[in-house]
Tab-separated table of C-alpha atoms in Angstrom:
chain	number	residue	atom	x	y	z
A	586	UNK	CA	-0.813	-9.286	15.561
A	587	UNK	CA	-0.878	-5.645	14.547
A	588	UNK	CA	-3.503	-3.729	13.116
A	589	UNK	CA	-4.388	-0.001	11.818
A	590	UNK	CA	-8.126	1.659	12.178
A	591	UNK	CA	-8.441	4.321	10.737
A	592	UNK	CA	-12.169	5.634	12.067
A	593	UNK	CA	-12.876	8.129	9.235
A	594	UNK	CA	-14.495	6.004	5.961
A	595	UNK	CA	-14.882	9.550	4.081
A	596	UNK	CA	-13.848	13.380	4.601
A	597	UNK	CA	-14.686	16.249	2.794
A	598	UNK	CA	-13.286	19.536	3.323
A	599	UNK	CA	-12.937	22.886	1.419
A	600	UNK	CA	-10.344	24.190	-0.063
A	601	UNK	CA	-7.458	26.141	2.022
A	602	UNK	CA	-8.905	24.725	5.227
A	603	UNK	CA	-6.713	22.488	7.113
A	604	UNK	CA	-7.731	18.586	7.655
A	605	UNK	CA	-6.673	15.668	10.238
A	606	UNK	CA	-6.964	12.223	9.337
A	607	UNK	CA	-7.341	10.127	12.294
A	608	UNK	CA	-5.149	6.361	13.144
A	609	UNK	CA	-4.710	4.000	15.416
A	610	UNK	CA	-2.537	0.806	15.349
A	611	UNK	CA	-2.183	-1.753	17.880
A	612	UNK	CA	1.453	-3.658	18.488
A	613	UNK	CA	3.340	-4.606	21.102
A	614	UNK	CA	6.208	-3.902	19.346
A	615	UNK	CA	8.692	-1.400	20.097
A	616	UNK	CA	10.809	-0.630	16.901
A	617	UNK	CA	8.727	0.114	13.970
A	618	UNK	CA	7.638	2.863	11.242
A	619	UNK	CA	4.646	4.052	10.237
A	620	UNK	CA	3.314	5.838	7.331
A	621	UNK	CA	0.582	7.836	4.979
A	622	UNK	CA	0.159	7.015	1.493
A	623	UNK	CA	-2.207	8.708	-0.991
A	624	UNK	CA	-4.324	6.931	-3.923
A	625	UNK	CA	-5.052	10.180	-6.067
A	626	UNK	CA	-8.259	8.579	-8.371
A	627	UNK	CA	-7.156	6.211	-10.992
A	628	UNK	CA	-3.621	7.180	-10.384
A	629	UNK	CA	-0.939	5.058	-8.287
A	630	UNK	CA	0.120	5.013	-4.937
A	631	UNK	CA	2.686	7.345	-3.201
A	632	UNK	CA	3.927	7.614	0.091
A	633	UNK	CA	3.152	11.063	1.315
A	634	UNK	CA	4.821	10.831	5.231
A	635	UNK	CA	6.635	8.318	7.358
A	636	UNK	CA	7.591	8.201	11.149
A	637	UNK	CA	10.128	6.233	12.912
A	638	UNK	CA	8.640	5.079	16.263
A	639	UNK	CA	12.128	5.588	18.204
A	640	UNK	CA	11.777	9.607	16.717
A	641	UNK	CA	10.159	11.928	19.231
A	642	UNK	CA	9.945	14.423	16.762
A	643	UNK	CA	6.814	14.619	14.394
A	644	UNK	CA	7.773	14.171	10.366
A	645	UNK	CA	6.959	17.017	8.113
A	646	UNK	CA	6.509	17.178	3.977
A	647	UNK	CA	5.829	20.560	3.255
A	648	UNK	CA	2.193	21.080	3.753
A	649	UNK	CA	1.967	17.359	5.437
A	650	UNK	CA	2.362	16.641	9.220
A	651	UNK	CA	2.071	14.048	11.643
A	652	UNK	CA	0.518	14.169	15.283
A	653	UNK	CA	2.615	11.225	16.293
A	654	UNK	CA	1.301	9.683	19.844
A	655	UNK	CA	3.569	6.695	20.822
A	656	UNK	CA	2.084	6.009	24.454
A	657	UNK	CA	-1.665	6.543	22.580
A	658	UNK	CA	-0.644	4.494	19.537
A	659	UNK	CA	-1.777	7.326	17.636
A	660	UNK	CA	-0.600	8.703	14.535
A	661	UNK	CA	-2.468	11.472	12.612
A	662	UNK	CA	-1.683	13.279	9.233
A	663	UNK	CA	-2.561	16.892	9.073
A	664	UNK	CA	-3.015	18.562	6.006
A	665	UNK	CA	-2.245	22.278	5.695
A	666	UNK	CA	-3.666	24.642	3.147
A	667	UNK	CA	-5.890	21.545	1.264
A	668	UNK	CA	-5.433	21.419	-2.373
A	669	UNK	CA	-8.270	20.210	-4.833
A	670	UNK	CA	-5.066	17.622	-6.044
A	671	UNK	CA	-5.183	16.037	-2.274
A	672	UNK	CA	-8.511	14.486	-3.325
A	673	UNK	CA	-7.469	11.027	-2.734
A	674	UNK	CA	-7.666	7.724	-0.857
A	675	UNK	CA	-5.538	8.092	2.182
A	676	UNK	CA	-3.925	4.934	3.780
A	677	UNK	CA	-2.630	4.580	7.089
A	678	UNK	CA	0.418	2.283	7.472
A	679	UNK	CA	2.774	-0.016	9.732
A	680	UNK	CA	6.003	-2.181	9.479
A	681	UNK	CA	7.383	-3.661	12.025
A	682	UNK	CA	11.493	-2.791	12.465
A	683	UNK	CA	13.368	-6.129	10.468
A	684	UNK	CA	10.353	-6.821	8.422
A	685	UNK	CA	9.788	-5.966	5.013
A	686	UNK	CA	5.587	-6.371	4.833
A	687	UNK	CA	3.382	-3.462	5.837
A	688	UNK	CA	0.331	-3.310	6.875
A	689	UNK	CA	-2.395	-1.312	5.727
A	690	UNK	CA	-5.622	0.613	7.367
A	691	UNK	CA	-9.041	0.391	5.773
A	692	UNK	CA	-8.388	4.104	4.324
A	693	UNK	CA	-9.873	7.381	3.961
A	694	UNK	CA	-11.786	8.796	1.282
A	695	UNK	CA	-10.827	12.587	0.963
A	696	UNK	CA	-12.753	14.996	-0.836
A	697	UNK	CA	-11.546	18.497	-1.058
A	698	UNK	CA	-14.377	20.617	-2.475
A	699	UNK	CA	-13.821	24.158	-4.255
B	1171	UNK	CA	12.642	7.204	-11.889
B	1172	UNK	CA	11.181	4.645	-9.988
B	1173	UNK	CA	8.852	2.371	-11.773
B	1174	UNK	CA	6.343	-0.583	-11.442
B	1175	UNK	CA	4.392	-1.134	-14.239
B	1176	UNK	CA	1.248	-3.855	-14.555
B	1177	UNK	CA	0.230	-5.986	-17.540
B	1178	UNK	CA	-3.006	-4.085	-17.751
B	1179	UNK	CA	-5.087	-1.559	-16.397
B	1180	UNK	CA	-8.332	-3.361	-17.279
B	1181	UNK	CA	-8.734	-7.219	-17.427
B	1182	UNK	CA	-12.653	-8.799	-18.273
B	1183	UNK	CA	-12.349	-12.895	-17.763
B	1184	UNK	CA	-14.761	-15.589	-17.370
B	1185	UNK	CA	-15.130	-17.771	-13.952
B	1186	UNK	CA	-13.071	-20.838	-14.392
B	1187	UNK	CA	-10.238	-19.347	-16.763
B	1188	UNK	CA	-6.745	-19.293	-15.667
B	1189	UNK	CA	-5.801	-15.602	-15.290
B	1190	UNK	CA	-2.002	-13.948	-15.430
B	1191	UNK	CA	-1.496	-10.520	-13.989
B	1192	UNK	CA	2.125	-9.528	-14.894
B	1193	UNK	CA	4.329	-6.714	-12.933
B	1194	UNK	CA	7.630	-5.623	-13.803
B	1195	UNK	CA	9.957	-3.305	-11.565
B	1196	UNK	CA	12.957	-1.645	-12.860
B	1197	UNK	CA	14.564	-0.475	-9.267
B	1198	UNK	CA	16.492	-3.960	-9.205
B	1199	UNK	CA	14.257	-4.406	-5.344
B	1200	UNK	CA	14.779	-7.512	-3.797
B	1201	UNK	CA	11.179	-7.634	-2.585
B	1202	UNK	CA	7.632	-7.713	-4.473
B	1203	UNK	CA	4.409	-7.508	-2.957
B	1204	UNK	CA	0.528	-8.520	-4.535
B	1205	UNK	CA	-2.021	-7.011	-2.702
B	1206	UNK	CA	-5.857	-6.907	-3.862
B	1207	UNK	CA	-8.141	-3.564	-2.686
B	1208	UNK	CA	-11.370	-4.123	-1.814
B	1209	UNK	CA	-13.779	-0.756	-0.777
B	1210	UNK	CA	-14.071	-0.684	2.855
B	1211	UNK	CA	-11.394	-3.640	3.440
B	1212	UNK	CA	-8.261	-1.489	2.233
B	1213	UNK	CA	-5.116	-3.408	0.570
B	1214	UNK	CA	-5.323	-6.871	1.916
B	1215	UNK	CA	-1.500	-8.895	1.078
B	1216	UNK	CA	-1.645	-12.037	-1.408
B	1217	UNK	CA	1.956	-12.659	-1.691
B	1218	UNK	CA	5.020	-11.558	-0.656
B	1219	UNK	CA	8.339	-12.566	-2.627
B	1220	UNK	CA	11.692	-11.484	-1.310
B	1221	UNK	CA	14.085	-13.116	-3.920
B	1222	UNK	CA	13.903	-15.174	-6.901
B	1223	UNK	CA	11.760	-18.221	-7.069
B	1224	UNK	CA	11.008	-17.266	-3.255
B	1225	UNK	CA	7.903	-16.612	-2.234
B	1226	UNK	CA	5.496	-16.313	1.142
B	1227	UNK	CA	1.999	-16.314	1.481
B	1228	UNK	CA	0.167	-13.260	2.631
B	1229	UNK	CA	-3.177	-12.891	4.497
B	1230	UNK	CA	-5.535	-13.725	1.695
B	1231	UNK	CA	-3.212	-16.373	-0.464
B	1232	UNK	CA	-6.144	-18.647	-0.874
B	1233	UNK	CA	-7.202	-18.907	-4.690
B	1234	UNK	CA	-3.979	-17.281	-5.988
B	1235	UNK	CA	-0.589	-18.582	-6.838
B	1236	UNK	CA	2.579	-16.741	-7.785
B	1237	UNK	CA	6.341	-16.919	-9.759
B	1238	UNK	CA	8.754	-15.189	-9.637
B	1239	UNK	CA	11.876	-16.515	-12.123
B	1240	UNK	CA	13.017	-13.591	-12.740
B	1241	UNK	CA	14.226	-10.205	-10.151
B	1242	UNK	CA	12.203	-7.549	-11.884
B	1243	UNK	CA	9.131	-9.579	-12.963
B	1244	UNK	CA	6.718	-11.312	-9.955
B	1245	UNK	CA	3.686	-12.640	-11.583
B	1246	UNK	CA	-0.061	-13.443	-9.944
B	1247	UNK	CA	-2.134	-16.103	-10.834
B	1248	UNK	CA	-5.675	-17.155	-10.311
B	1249	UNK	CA	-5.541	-20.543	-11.226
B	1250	UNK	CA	-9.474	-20.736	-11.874
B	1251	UNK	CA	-11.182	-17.265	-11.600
B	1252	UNK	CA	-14.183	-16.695	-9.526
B	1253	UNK	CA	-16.277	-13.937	-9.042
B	1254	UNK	CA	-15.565	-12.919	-6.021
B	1255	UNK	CA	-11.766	-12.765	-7.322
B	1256	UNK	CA	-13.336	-9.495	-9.019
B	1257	UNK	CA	-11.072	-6.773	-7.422
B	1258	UNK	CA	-7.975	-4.194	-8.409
B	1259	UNK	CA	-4.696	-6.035	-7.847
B	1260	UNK	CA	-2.061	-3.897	-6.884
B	1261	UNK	CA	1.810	-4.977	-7.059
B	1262	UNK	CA	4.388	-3.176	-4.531
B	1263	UNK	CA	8.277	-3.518	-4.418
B	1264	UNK	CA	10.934	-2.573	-1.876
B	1265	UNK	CA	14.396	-2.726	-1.097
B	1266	UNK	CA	15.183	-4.135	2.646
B	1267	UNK	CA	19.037	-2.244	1.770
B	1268	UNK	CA	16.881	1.028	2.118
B	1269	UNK	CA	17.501	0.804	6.079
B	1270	UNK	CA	15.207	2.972	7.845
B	1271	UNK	CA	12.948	4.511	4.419
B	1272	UNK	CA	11.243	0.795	3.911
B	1273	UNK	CA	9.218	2.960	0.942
B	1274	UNK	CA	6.842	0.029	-0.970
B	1275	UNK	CA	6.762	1.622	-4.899
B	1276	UNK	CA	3.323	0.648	-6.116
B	1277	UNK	CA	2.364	-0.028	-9.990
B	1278	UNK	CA	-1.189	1.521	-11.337
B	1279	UNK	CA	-3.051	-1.206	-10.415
B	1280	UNK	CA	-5.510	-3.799	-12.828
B	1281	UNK	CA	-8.891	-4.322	-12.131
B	1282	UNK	CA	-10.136	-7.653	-13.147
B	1283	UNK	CA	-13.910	-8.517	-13.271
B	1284	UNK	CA	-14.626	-12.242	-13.214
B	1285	UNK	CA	-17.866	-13.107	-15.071
């Protein structure tokens, strides 16, 4: 069975400064896609980044990037130039290639402080 | 634009009452998704349904039943509420036609507190 860790409960960083959210998954699976979605507070879900594991090169969203580590199962979000409006719950992601469920890490809690 | 919507934001019910959380998706997706978010355990999956009247259970499907008659509406029921059914529900959908984007649309959530 897969799973996601993500090792960070809660970040807080000012603003401007630049900020890595750690994850790890576990699979034995070759084909797949992984992903970052954001929980702003009280407001809904959106997917902010996603990878395909057959993709050597890391995905990039404007000030969001990915550290993508196949061989380390590793997949990091880096977040340039922090915004107050990235405060949010960040989720961690992965879906197996042919299956339509993801699944989800514990989260992180980001604060970015003025 | 893309959009889920739930019932309610809010819900307040009593342990032992039969509880309907309604989500409606108007992307025509094939697939819906329940999911409940507790702190510290992240979204954990209820239900999955990927066509009408089809449904499969998720991690946590104890407790919980679903419908779905129709393609834009997949419905979550506690059959009798409990209190430790107190949690925000979340509903998803997707499209497997996507190919390669896979993107789950979420709706705003409803948290329910059992009493």
């Amino acid at each position: 069975a897969q799973t996601v860790t993500q090792s960070q409960p809660e970040m807080s960083v000012q603003e401007a400064e630049t900020v890595t959210l750690s994850c790890t998954y576990d699979t034995s699976e070759s084909n797949y896609y992984l992903f970052w979605y954001k929980q702003p507070p009280s407001r809904q879900m959106i997917l902010v980044i996603r990878q395909e594991a057959y993709k050597q090169q890391n995905a990039t969203e404007n000030r969001f990037s990915v550290n993508f580590q196949k061989a380390a199962k590793s997949f990091s979000l880096k977040i340039s130039d922090s915004q107050l409006g990235d405060t949010a719950m960040y989720f961690c992601a992965f879906m197996k290639q042919g299956d339509d469920k993801i699944i989800f890490g514990k989260g992180t809690r980001l604060h970015i402080l003025p | 634009d893309v959009k889920v919507t739930q019932s309610s934001r809010y819900l307040v019910k009593r342990t032992g009452e039969k509880v309907f959380l309604e989500c409606v998706q108007d992307m025509d997706h094939e697939n819906m998704f329940w999911y409940r978010q507790d702190p510290g355990l992240g979204l954990r999956l209820i239900y999955f349904s990927y066509d009408v009247k089809m449904k499969e259970k998720g991690d946590i499907p104890e407790g919980y039943s679903v419908s779905r008659e129709k393609k834009e509406r997949f419905s979550l029921i506690l059959e009798s509420a409990s209190t430790n059914q107190t949690s925000m529900y979340l509903c998803a959908s997707s499209s497997p036609g996507q190919g390669f984007k896979y993107e789950q649309y979420f709706g705003p959530g409803t948290r329910l507190t059992v009493t």
